[in-house]
Tab-separated table of C-alpha atoms in Angstrom:
chain	number	residue	atom	x	y	z
A	82	MET	CA	-21.458	-36.608	1.221
A	83	LEU	CA	-18.146	-36.467	-0.612
A	84	SER	CA	-19.595	-34.383	-3.451
A	85	GLN	CA	-21.165	-31.973	-0.954
A	86	ALA	CA	-17.849	-31.616	0.856
A	87	LEU	CA	-16.084	-30.941	-2.446
A	88	ASP	CA	-18.703	-28.363	-3.433
A	89	SER	CA	-18.341	-26.655	-0.061
A	90	GLY	CA	-14.579	-26.635	-0.449
A	91	ARG	CA	-14.844	-25.076	-3.896
A	92	ARG	CA	-17.218	-22.383	-2.652
A	93	ILE	CA	-14.916	-21.560	0.263
A	94	ARG	CA	-11.909	-21.317	-2.062
A	95	ARG	CA	-13.897	-19.077	-4.401
A	96	HIS	CA	-14.891	-16.754	-1.551
A	97	ILE	CA	-11.302	-16.576	-0.304
A	98	MET	CA	-10.052	-15.794	-3.816
A	99	THR	CA	-12.722	-13.097	-4.190
A	100	LEU	CA	-11.550	-11.403	-0.994
A	101	PHE	CA	-7.920	-11.674	-2.082
A	102	LEU	CA	-8.666	-10.099	-5.472
A	103	PHE	CA	-10.025	-7.003	-3.734
A	104	THR	CA	-6.591	-6.461	-2.190
A	105	LYS	CA	-4.334	-7.975	-4.868
A	106	SER	CA	-2.962	-4.628	-6.102
A	107	ASP	CA	-1.976	-3.615	-2.544
A	108	VAL	CA	0.024	-6.717	-1.653
A	109	PHE	CA	3.324	-5.430	-3.099
A	110	THR	CA	2.704	-1.727	-2.477
A	111	VAL	CA	1.377	-1.862	1.088
A	112	LEU	CA	1.230	-5.253	2.826
A	113	ILE	CA	4.750	-6.506	2.077
A	114	PRO	CA	6.580	-3.138	2.506
A	115	ILE	CA	4.899	-2.405	5.849
A	116	THR	CA	5.583	-5.927	7.117
A	117	LEU	CA	9.239	-5.605	6.083
A	118	SER	CA	9.555	-2.122	7.563
A	119	THR	CA	8.002	-3.045	10.898
A	120	PHE	CA	10.073	-6.176	11.329
A	121	ALA	CA	13.342	-4.692	10.016
A	122	ALA	CA	13.218	-1.516	12.100
A	123	ALA	CA	11.993	-3.083	15.352
A	124	SER	CA	14.541	-3.360	18.142
A	125	HIS	CA	13.358	-6.741	19.461
A	126	PRO	CA	10.897	-8.158	16.931
A	127	ASP	CA	8.898	-11.230	17.868
A	128	ILE	CA	8.912	-13.433	14.769
A	129	ASN	CA	5.827	-15.250	16.058
A	130	ARG	CA	3.858	-12.014	15.679
A	131	ILE	CA	4.456	-11.739	11.911
A	132	PRO	CA	1.213	-13.599	11.047
A	133	HIS	CA	-0.599	-11.211	13.423
A	134	ILE	CA	0.596	-8.082	11.621
A	135	ILE	CA	-0.077	-9.570	8.176
A	136	ILE	CA	-3.671	-10.382	9.163
A	137	TRP	CA	-4.137	-6.965	10.796
A	138	ILE	CA	-2.882	-5.100	7.724
A	139	TRP	CA	-4.825	-7.272	5.284
A	140	LEU	CA	-8.137	-6.910	7.118
A	141	HIS	CA	-7.869	-3.114	7.024
A	142	LEU	CA	-6.795	-3.140	3.381
A	143	LEU	CA	-9.722	-5.410	2.528
A	144	LYS	CA	-12.204	-3.135	4.291
A	145	HIS	CA	-10.914	-0.046	2.484
A	146	ASP	CA	-10.551	-1.697	-0.925
A	147	ILE	CA	-14.090	-3.096	-0.896
A	148	TYR	CA	-15.383	0.346	0.086
A	149	ASN	CA	-13.425	1.999	-2.717
A	150	GLN	CA	-14.303	-0.520	-5.431
A	151	MET	CA	-18.029	-0.735	-4.715
A	152	LEU	CA	-18.573	3.015	-5.173
A	153	ASP	CA	-17.850	3.176	-8.902
A	154	PRO	CA	-18.108	-0.309	-10.449
A	155	GLU	CA	-18.801	1.124	-13.909
A	156	GLU	CA	-15.318	2.635	-14.049
A	157	ASP	CA	-13.794	-0.722	-13.142
A	158	ARG	CA	-15.839	-2.463	-15.832
A	159	LYS	CA	-14.048	-0.281	-18.374
A	160	ASN	CA	-10.560	-0.177	-16.906
A	161	LYS	CA	-10.169	-3.009	-14.374
A	162	PRO	CA	-12.590	-5.774	-15.385
A	163	HIS	CA	-10.576	-8.370	-13.440
A	164	ARG	CA	-11.712	-6.957	-10.093
A	165	PRO	CA	-14.329	-8.981	-8.172
A	166	ILE	CA	-17.339	-6.723	-8.785
A	167	PRO	CA	-16.996	-6.105	-12.556
A	168	SER	CA	-15.968	-9.733	-13.134
A	169	GLY	CA	-19.205	-10.913	-11.502
A	170	ARG	CA	-17.648	-12.761	-8.558
A	171	ILE	CA	-19.701	-10.625	-6.142
A	172	ASN	CA	-22.368	-7.939	-6.520
A	173	VAL	CA	-22.289	-4.439	-5.049
A	174	GLN	CA	-24.838	-5.163	-2.300
A	175	ASN	CA	-22.989	-8.240	-1.049
A	176	ALA	CA	-19.696	-6.320	-1.203
A	177	ALA	CA	-21.263	-3.555	0.888
A	178	ASP	CA	-22.471	-6.130	3.430
A	179	VAL	CA	-18.942	-7.544	3.729
A	180	ARG	CA	-17.467	-4.050	4.023
A	181	TRP	CA	-19.721	-3.059	6.924
A	182	LEU	CA	-19.239	-6.443	8.594
A	183	LEU	CA	-15.496	-5.817	8.515
A	184	VAL	CA	-15.828	-2.574	10.511
A	185	PRO	CA	-16.574	-4.293	13.875
A	186	VAL	CA	-14.276	-7.195	12.938
A	187	CYS	CA	-11.315	-4.823	12.507
A	188	LEU	CA	-12.144	-2.893	15.667
A	189	ILE	CA	-12.552	-6.028	17.800
A	190	PHE	CA	-9.420	-7.630	16.378
A	191	SER	CA	-7.472	-4.410	17.025
A	192	ALA	CA	-8.798	-4.153	20.578
A	193	MET	CA	-7.122	-7.490	21.331
A	194	TYR	CA	-3.771	-5.676	21.095
A	195	GLY	CA	-4.705	-2.672	23.223
A	196	ILE	CA	-6.227	0.787	23.081
A	197	LYS	CA	-3.497	2.219	20.824
A	198	VAL	CA	-4.096	-0.347	18.075
A	199	LEU	CA	-7.845	0.204	18.452
A	200	ALA	CA	-7.268	3.942	17.973
A	201	CYS	CA	-5.231	3.227	14.823
A	202	SER	CA	-8.083	1.107	13.467
A	203	ALA	CA	-10.651	3.831	14.189
A	204	CYS	CA	-8.449	6.451	12.491
A	205	LEU	CA	-8.087	4.236	9.425
A	206	GLU	CA	-11.867	3.927	9.180
A	207	ALA	CA	-12.274	7.700	9.433
A	208	LEU	CA	-9.653	8.237	6.710
A	209	SER	CA	-11.353	5.630	4.503
A	210	ILE	CA	-14.698	7.432	4.804
A	211	TRP	CA	-13.022	10.765	4.047
A	212	TYR	CA	-11.221	9.276	1.039
A	213	ASN	CA	-14.256	7.523	-0.451
A	214	GLU	CA	-17.270	9.588	0.642
A	215	PHE	CA	-15.979	13.149	0.894
A	216	GLY	CA	-13.867	13.426	-2.253
A	217	GLY	CA	-10.486	12.638	-0.753
A	218	ASP	CA	-9.540	10.725	-3.898
A	219	ARG	CA	-10.646	13.442	-6.313
A	220	THR	CA	-7.596	15.716	-6.173
A	221	TRP	CA	-3.934	14.762	-6.161
A	222	LEU	CA	-2.978	16.608	-2.982
A	223	SER	CA	-5.670	15.122	-0.751
A	224	LYS	CA	-5.260	11.703	-2.348
A	225	ASN	CA	-1.506	11.622	-1.755
A	226	LEU	CA	-1.708	13.003	1.779
A	227	LEU	CA	-4.592	10.818	2.945
A	228	THR	CA	-2.972	7.710	1.524
A	229	ALA	CA	0.390	8.566	3.108
A	230	ILE	CA	-1.263	9.277	6.484
A	231	ALA	CA	-3.152	5.969	6.337
A	232	TYR	CA	0.101	4.229	5.422
A	233	THR	CA	1.852	5.716	8.443
A	234	ILE	CA	-1.000	4.742	10.770
A	235	LEU	CA	-0.783	1.180	9.442
A	236	GLU	CA	2.926	1.187	10.295
A	237	LEU	CA	2.256	2.495	13.786
A	238	GLY	CA	-0.428	-0.125	14.359
A	239	THR	CA	1.746	-2.989	13.158
A	240	THR	CA	4.606	-1.801	15.363
A	241	ILE	CA	2.397	-2.192	18.419
A	242	VAL	CA	0.931	-5.496	17.205
A	243	LEU	CA	4.502	-6.769	16.772
A	244	GLY	CA	5.124	-5.941	20.413
A	245	SER	CA	7.767	-3.261	19.779
A	246	SER	CA	8.063	0.155	21.355
A	247	MET	CA	8.383	3.295	19.231
A	248	ASP	CA	12.065	4.228	19.541
A	249	ASN	CA	14.047	6.785	17.498
A	250	ILE	CA	14.782	4.355	14.662
A	251	LEU	CA	11.136	3.405	14.189
A	252	ALA	CA	10.042	7.030	14.444
A	253	ARG	CA	12.562	8.178	11.830
A	254	ALA	CA	11.705	5.243	9.579
A	255	ALA	CA	7.977	6.074	9.777
A	256	ALA	CA	8.664	9.751	9.055
A	257	PHE	CA	10.805	8.976	6.004
A	258	ASN	CA	8.341	6.401	4.711
A	259	PHE	CA	5.558	8.976	4.993
A	260	VAL	CA	7.444	11.628	3.026
A	261	VAL	CA	8.758	9.198	0.406
A	262	PHE	CA	5.313	7.670	-0.114
A	263	ALA	CA	3.576	11.057	-0.271
A	264	THR	CA	6.016	12.341	-2.911
A	265	THR	CA	6.176	9.198	-5.080
A	266	ILE	CA	2.774	7.538	-4.695
A	267	HIS	CA	1.637	8.958	-8.032
A	268	ALA	CA	3.754	6.221	-9.603
A	269	GLN	CA	0.571	4.150	-9.290
A	270	ASP	CA	-1.506	6.769	-11.135
A	271	PHE	CA	0.253	6.361	-14.478
A	272	LYS	CA	-1.329	2.956	-15.102
A	273	ASP	CA	-4.749	4.368	-14.090
A	274	GLU	CA	-4.488	7.570	-16.142
A	275	GLU	CA	-7.202	6.672	-18.650
A	276	GLY	CA	-9.667	5.671	-15.943
A	277	ASP	CA	-8.895	8.756	-13.865
A	278	LEU	CA	-9.543	10.989	-16.878
A	279	LEU	CA	-12.896	9.306	-17.504
A	280	ALA	CA	-13.838	9.620	-13.834
A	281	GLY	CA	-12.742	13.271	-13.630
A	282	ARG	CA	-10.082	12.687	-10.970
A	283	ARG	CA	-7.516	15.455	-10.818
A	284	THR	CA	-4.390	13.443	-10.121
A	285	LEU	CA	-0.895	14.785	-10.564
A	286	VAL	CA	-0.555	12.613	-13.670
A	287	THR	CA	-3.719	13.929	-15.348
A	288	LEU	CA	-3.137	17.576	-14.383
A	289	PHE	CA	0.633	17.895	-14.849
A	290	PRO	CA	1.814	14.854	-16.829
A	291	THR	CA	5.258	16.252	-17.703
A	292	PHE	CA	5.973	17.347	-14.132
A	293	ALA	CA	4.693	14.015	-12.798
A	294	ARG	CA	7.062	12.071	-15.054
A	295	MET	CA	10.038	14.295	-14.255
A	296	SER	CA	9.306	14.062	-10.528
A	297	MET	CA	9.713	10.289	-10.764
A	298	THR	CA	12.857	10.528	-12.879
A	299	ILE	CA	14.482	12.932	-10.418
A	300	GLY	CA	12.745	12.013	-7.177
A	301	ILE	CA	13.371	8.271	-7.017
A	302	PRO	CA	17.163	8.474	-7.628
A	303	LEU	CA	17.398	11.465	-5.266
A	304	TRP	CA	15.528	9.618	-2.524
A	305	SER	CA	17.772	6.603	-3.143
A	306	LEU	CA	20.832	8.785	-2.539
A	307	CYS	CA	19.428	10.567	0.520
A	308	LEU	CA	18.171	7.404	2.202
A	309	SER	CA	21.411	5.546	1.503
A	310	ARG	CA	23.378	8.330	3.173
A	311	PHE	CA	20.977	8.772	6.078
A	312	TRP	CA	20.973	5.056	6.954
A	313	GLU	CA	24.744	4.862	6.334
A	314	VAL	CA	24.541	2.103	3.728
A	315	ASP	CA	27.918	0.873	2.457
A	316	ILE	CA	29.164	2.218	-0.859
A	317	PHE	CA	28.482	-0.902	-2.937
A	318	CYS	CA	24.899	-1.341	-1.718
A	319	SER	CA	24.329	2.420	-2.073
A	320	LEU	CA	25.477	2.405	-5.698
A	321	ALA	CA	23.310	-0.613	-6.481
A	322	PHE	CA	20.283	0.976	-4.806
A	323	MET	CA	20.804	4.294	-6.600
A	324	ALA	CA	21.347	2.553	-9.940
A	325	TYR	CA	18.113	0.642	-9.544
A	326	GLY	CA	16.281	3.814	-8.496
A	327	THR	CA	17.631	5.615	-11.566
A	328	ILE	CA	16.378	2.844	-13.855
A	329	VAL	CA	12.936	2.852	-12.237
A	330	GLY	CA	12.642	6.631	-12.388
A	331	ALA	CA	13.799	6.804	-16.021
A	332	ARG	CA	11.162	4.276	-17.124
A	333	PHE	CA	8.340	6.726	-16.406
A	334	VAL	CA	9.764	9.120	-19.009
A	335	VAL	CA	11.079	6.648	-21.574
A	336	TYR	CA	8.221	4.107	-21.643
A	337	ARG	CA	4.709	5.538	-21.852
A	338	THR	CA	2.368	2.728	-22.887
A	339	ALA	CA	-0.242	1.280	-20.526
A	340	SER	CA	1.571	-2.062	-20.269
A	341	ALA	CA	4.892	-0.281	-19.626
A	342	HIS	CA	3.298	1.757	-16.831
A	343	LYS	CA	2.101	-1.441	-15.142
A	344	GLN	CA	5.624	-2.853	-15.275
A	345	SER	CA	7.100	0.425	-14.026
A	346	CYS	CA	4.681	0.373	-11.095
A	347	LYS	CA	5.802	-3.147	-10.182
A	348	LEU	CA	9.446	-2.074	-10.278
A	349	TYR	CA	8.571	0.980	-8.182
A	350	SER	CA	6.905	-1.296	-5.620
A	351	LEU	CA	10.114	-3.319	-5.364
A	352	TRP	CA	12.127	-0.102	-4.923
A	353	PHE	CA	9.728	1.071	-2.209
A	354	GLY	CA	10.055	-2.316	-0.513
A	355	LEU	CA	13.843	-1.880	-0.447
A	356	VAL	CA	13.356	1.548	1.149
A	357	HIS	CA	11.701	-0.222	4.077
A	358	ILE	CA	14.666	-2.522	4.660
A	359	LEU	CA	17.196	0.290	5.115
A	360	PRO	CA	16.350	0.999	8.797
A	361	GLY	CA	16.977	-2.675	9.500
A	362	TYR	CA	20.347	-2.372	7.767
A	363	TRP	CA	21.316	0.488	10.090
A	364	ARG	CA	20.061	-1.310	13.183
A	365	PHE	CA	21.959	-4.494	12.267
A	366	PHE	CA	25.296	-2.826	11.557
A	367	TYR	CA	25.324	0.268	13.772
A	368	SER	CA	22.941	-0.196	16.691
A	369	THR	CA	24.645	-0.977	19.956
């Protein structure tokens, strides 16, 4: 009995780890920033709802990531062998079964929080199908826009799940996050450049590598300045934020190896996470 219980426990842990590995790359770029943004910008956040929004975001990320990764496992075998399918933790058919099972799970879970959250979930599914089935990920413009739209819908959904109303601060925060994400998301494409070239994806990095690098070098510090001024951040925090943004942006031009790109992407994710805290800074110091 004890050995059976231990075997069952090991299998459960393995399944949980497999699901986590599908979403691992999105934890610091999507899950944590959106959670921070929603909680920081909310007028009266309910801290007890934080687990709710984390689960809601993660379920939708998991559904999309499984969908995306099961469509071209051969590419991942060459470029991302650590992912669940190429590493042999799960096969394509079982991944597809989990993906389609998650569709009603996400819809039902969203319906618990009302019709607006349910609508957000349905829109995310439509965007996921567009992205994966109808070539949304094949060109840089559609890829950036669809991802930024999905990101904004996730923020709107989590705002409602948190129990907050959409006031001016949340609306402005969502609008800025959309524009910043849409204009800097190709930071993630540098580390995937080789795989994108093999797959024939026309990302900004593969089509216009020099422009893509310069856009990071100029764009991240410029956004750091604009956002610091808009959210009225004090001079010392502004200088620190802009200095960090300048370092992150410069890395994409100075360091060009695959390992350097992975590190630059991690630093970019931290910068983007800080972007999400700024509305909370304004609300804490200036909201009456």
